[in-house]
One Martini backbone bead per residue (centre of mass of N, CA, C, O) as a GRO file, in nm:
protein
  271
    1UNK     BB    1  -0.689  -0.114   1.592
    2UNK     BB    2  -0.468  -0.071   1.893
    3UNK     BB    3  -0.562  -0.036   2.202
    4UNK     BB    4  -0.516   0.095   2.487
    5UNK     BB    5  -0.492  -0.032   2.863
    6UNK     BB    6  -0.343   0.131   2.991
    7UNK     BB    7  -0.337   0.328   3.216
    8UNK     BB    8  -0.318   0.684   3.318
    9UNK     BB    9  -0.021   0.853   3.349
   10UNK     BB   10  -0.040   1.131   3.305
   11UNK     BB   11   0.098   1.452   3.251
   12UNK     BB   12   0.347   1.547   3.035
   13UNK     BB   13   0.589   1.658   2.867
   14UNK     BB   14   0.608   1.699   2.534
   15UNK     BB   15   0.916   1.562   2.537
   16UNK     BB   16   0.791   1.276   2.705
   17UNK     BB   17   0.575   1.219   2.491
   18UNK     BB   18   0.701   1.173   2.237
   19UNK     BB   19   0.853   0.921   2.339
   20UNK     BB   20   0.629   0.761   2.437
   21UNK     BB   21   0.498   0.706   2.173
   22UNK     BB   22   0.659   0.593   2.013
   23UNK     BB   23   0.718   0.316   2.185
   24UNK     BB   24   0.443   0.234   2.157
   25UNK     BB   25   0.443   0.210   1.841
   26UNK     BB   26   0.705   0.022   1.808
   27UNK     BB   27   0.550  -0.210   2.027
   28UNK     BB   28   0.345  -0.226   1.764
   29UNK     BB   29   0.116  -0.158   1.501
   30UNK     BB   30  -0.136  -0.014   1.646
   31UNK     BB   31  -0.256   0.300   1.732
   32UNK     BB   32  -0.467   0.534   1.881
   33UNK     BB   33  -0.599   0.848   1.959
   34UNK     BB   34  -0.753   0.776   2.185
   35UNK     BB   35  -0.581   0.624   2.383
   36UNK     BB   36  -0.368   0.813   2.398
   37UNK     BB   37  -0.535   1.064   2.516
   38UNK     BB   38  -0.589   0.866   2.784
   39UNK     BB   39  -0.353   0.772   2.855
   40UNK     BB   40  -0.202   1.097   2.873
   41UNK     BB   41  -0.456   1.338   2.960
   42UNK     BB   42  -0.524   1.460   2.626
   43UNK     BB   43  -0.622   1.541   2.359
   44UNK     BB   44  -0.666   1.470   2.020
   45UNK     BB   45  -0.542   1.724   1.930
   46UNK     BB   46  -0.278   1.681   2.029
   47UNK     BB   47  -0.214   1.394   1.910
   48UNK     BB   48  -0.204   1.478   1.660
   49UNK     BB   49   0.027   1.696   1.698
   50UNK     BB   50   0.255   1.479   1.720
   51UNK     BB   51   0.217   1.275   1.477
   52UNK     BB   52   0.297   1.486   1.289
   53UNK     BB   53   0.555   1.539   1.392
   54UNK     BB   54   0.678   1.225   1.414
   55UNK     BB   55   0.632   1.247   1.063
   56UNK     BB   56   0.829   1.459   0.986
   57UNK     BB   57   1.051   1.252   1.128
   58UNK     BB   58   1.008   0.944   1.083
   59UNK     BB   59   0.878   0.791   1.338
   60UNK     BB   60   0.583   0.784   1.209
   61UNK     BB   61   0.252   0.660   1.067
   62UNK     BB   62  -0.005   0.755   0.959
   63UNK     BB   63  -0.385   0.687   0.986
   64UNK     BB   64  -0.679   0.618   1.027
   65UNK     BB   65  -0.678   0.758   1.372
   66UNK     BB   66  -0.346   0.681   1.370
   67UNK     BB   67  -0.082   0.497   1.414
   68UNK     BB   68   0.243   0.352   1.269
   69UNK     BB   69   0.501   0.250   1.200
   70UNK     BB   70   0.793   0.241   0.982
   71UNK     BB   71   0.766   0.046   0.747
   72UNK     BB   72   0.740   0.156   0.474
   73UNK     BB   73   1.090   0.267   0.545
   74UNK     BB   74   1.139  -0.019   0.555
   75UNK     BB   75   1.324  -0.302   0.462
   76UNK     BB   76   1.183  -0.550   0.299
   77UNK     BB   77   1.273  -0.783   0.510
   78UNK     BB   78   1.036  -0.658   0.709
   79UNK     BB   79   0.777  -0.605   0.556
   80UNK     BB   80   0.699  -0.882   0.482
   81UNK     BB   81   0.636  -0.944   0.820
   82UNK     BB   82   0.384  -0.736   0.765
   83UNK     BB   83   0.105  -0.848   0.741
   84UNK     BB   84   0.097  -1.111   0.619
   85UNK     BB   85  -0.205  -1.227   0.617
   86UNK     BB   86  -0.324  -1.025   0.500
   87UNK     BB   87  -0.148  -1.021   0.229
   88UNK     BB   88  -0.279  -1.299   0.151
   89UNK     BB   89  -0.534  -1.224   0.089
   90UNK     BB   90  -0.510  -1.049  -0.133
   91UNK     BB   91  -0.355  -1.230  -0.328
   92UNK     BB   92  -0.574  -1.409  -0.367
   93UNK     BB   93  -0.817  -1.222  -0.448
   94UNK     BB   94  -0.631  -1.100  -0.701
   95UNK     BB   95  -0.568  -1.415  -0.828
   96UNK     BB   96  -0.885  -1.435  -0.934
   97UNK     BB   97  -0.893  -1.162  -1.156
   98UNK     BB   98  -0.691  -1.350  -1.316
   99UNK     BB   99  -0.631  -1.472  -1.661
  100UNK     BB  100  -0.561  -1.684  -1.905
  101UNK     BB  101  -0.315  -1.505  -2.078
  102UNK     BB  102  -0.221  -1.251  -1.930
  103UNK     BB  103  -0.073  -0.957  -1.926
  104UNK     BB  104   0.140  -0.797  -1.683
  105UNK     BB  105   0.175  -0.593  -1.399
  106UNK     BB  106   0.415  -0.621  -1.161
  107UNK     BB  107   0.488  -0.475  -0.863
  108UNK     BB  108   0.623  -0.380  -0.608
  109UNK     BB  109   0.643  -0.535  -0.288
  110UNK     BB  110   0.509  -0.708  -0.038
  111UNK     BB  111   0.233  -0.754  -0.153
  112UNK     BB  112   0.332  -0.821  -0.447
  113UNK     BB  113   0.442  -1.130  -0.345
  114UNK     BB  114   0.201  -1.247  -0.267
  115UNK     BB  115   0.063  -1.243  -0.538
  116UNK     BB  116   0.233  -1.409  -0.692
  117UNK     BB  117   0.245  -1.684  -0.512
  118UNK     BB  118  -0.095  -1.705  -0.598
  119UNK     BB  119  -0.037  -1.702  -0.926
  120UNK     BB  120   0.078  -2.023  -0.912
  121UNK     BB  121  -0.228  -2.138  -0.873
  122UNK     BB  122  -0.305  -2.030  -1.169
  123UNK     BB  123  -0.279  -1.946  -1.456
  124UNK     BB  124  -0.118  -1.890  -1.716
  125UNK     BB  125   0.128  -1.585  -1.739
  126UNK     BB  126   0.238  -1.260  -1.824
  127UNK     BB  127   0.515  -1.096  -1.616
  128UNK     BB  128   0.615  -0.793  -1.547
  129UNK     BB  129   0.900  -0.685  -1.320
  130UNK     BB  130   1.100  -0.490  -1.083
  131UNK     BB  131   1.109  -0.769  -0.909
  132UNK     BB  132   1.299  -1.026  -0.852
  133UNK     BB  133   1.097  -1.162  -0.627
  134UNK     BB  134   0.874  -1.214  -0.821
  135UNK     BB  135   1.008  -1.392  -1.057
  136UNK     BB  136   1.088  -1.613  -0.853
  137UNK     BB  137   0.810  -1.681  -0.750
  138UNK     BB  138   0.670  -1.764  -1.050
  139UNK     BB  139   0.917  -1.991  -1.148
  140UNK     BB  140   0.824  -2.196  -0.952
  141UNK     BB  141   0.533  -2.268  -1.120
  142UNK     BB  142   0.654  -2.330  -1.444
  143UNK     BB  143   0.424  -2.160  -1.639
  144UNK     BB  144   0.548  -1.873  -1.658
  145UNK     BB  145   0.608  -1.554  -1.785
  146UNK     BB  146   0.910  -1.366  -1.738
  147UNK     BB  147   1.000  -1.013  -1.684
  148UNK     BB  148   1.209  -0.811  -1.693
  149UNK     BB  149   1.328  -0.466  -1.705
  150UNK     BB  150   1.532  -0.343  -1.588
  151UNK     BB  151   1.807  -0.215  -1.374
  152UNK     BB  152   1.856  -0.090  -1.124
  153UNK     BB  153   1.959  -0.245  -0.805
  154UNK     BB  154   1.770  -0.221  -0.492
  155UNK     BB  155   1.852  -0.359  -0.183
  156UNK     BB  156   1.630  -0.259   0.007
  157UNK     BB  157   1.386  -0.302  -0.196
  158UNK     BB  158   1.433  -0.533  -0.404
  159UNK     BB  159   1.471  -0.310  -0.692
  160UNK     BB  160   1.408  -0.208  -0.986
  161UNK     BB  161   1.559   0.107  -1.140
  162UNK     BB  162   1.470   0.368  -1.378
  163UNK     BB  163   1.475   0.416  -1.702
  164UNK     BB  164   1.447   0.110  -1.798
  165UNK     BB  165   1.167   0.078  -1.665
  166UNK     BB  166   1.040   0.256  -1.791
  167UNK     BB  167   1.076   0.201  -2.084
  168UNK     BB  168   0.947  -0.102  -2.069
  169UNK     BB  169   0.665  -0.024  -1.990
  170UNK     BB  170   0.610   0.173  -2.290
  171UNK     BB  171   0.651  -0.080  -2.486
  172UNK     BB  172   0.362  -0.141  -2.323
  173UNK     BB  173   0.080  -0.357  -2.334
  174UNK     BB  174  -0.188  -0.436  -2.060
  175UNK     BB  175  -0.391  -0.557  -1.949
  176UNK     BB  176  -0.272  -0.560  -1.677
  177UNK     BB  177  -0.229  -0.385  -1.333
  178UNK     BB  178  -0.040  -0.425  -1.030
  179UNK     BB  179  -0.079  -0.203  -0.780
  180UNK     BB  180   0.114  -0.048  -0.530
  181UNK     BB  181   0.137   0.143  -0.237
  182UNK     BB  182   0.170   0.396  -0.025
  183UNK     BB  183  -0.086   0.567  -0.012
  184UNK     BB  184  -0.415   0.691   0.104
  185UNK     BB  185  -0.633   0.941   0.015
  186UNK     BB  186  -0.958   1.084   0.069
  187UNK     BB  187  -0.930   1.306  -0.173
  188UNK     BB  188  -0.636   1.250  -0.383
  189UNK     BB  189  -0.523   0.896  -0.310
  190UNK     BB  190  -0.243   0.806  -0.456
  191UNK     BB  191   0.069   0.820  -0.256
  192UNK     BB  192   0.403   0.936  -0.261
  193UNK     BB  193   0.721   0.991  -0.164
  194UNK     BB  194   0.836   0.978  -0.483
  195UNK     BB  195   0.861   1.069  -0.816
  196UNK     BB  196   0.928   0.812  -0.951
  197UNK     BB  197   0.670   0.637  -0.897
  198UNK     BB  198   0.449   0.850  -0.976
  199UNK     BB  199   0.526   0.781  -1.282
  200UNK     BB  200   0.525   0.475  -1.303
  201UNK     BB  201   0.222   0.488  -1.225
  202UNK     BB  202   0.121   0.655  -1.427
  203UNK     BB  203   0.233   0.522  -1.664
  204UNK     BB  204   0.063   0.253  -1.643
  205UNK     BB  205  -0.197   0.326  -1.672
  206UNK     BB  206  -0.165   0.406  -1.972
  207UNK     BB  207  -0.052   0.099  -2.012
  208UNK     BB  208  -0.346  -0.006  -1.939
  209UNK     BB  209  -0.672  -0.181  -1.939
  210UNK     BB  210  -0.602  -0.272  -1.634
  211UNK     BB  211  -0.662  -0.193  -1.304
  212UNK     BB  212  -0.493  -0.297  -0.959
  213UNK     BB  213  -0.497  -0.219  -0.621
  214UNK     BB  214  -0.282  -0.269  -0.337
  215UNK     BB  215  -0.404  -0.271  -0.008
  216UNK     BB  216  -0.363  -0.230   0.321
  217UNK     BB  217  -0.501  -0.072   0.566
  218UNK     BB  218  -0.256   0.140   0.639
  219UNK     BB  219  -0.302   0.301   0.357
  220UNK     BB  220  -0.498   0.466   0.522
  221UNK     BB  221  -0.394   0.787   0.553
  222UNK     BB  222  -0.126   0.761   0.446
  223UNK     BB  223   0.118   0.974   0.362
  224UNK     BB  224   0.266   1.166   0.112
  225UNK     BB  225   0.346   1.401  -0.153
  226UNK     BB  226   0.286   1.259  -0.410
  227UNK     BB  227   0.051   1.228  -0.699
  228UNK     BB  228  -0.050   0.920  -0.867
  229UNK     BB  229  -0.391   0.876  -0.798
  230UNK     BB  230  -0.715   0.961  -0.865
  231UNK     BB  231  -1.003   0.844  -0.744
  232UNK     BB  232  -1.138   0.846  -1.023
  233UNK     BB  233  -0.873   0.588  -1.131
  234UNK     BB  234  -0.871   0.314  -0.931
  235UNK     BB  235  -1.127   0.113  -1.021
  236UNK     BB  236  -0.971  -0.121  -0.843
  237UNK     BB  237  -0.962  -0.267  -0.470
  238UNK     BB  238  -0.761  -0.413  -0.243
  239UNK     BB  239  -0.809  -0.567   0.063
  240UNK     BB  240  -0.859  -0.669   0.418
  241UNK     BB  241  -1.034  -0.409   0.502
  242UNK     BB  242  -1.298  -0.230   0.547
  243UNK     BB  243  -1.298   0.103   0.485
  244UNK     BB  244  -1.324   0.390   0.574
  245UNK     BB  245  -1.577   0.581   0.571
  246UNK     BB  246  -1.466   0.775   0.382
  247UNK     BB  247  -1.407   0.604   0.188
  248UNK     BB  248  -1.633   0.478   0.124
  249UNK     BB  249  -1.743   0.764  -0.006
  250UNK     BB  250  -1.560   0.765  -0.224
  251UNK     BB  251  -1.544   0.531  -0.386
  252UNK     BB  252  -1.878   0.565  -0.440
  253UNK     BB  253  -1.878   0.791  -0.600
  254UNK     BB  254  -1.634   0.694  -0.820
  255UNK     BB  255  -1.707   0.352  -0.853
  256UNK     BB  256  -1.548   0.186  -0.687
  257UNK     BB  257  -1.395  -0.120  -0.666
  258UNK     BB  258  -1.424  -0.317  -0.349
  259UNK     BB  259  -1.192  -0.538  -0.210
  260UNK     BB  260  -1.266  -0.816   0.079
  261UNK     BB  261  -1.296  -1.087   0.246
  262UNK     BB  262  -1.622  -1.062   0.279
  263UNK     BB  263  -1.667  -0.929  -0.040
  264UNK     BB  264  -1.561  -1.075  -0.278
  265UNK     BB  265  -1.866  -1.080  -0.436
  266UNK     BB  266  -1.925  -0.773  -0.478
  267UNK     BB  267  -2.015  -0.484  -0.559
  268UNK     BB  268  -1.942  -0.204  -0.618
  269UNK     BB  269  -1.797  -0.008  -0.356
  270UNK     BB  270  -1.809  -0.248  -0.115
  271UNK     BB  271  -2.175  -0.318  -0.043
   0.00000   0.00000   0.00000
């Protein structure tokens, strides 16, 4: 999280702090909730209700401690761009947890193409995916089968779309599923912003012997509509920093093991 180091501009009207808001965390990756009420001379709890305020308007995202930029919500050659280095490590610790012939679903996301260019690194493995973009990054390594679901073409998300992916899903029992989230509740778990991913990904568990769900930090206490995967049911969690005390209390709970790269080697729960 990045703390705000500016001086204290001191208190502004409620509708030129909230402009003010959006600015600070549009022209960085993120800020503290902390750094914020002392840049502007406000409570703690003022700013969260500024964060949610701006987060209801779709103009920033709430995240555990403070928001970030609305990256979720933009368009998929943005989002790539976004916190690289760290999805690149999860790519990496993902693809060691894959096994040589193993059938796979690889979900959408920026994330999940990190996942793909990684696993061009291991053994052959077969795998459907709802994105272009990840059959493309798999074909590169000339090992792998790859088959894609059918669907609509979703061109700002560079995903397929549809009753097609649902039914392709449906078809098949997948050793591995490697699914992308959308944000992470510390209460409800995986959450999602439209109910067609929630059904998605409700299928994939259902279809799968095996999960490993991916998430950088962001995604942590990022909110949701829609409730896809309930903290009991989250089973391997790939991720690039350690989680906040609320979530890994909950995962230590529920019996999750948390990787990242730290603990890359650690017991479940990732302690």
């Amino acid at each position: 999280m990045t703390e705000v180091r500016s001086p204290r501009i001191g208190k502004l009207p409620a509708a030129s702090r909230l402009q003010a808001i959006t600015e600070v965390i549009d022209a960085g990756e993120s800020i503290s909730i902390a750094g914020l009420a002392e840049q502007y001379s406000v409570s703690m709890e003022t700013i969260r209700r500024d964060l949610a305020a701006l987060e209801k308007e779709g103009l920033v995202h709430r995240v555990h401690g403070g928001a970030m930029p609305t990256v979720r919500s933009a368009p998929i050659n943005v989002r790539v761009n976004s916190l690289s280095t760290e999805k690149a490590s999860i790519g990496a610790l993902t693809a060691g947890l894959i096994e040589k012939n193993e059938w796979i679903f690889l979900t959408q996301g920026s994330t999940a193409q990190s996942v793909a260019r990684a696993l061009n690194d291991g053994p052959p493995i077969s795998v459907m995916t709802n994105m272009p973009a990840i059959a493309e990054a798999l074909h590169g390594g000339a090992k792998h089968r790859v088959v894609l679901t059918g669907g609509e073409y979703n061109h700002t998300d560079g995903t397929l779309v549809g009753q097609q992916v649902l039914e392709a899903i449906s078809e098949c029992v997948f050793d591995t599923a490697i699914i992308g989230t959308y944000g992470i509740d510390p209460v409800h778990g995986l959450v999602e912003a439209e109910k067609y991913y929630q059904h998605l990904k409700r299928l994939l568990c259902q279809r799968s012997r095996r999960r490993i769900f991916i998430a950088d930090h962001s995604k942590f206490g990022a909110s949701g509509t829609y409730v896809s995967v309930p903290l009991s049911e989250i089973g391997t969690m790939v991720t690039d920093l350690a989680p906040p005390k609320e979530f890994a209390s909950a995962f230590k709970e529920f019996g999750t093991r948390v990787i990242y790269p730290i603990n890359a080697e650690a017991e479940p729960n990732g302690q």
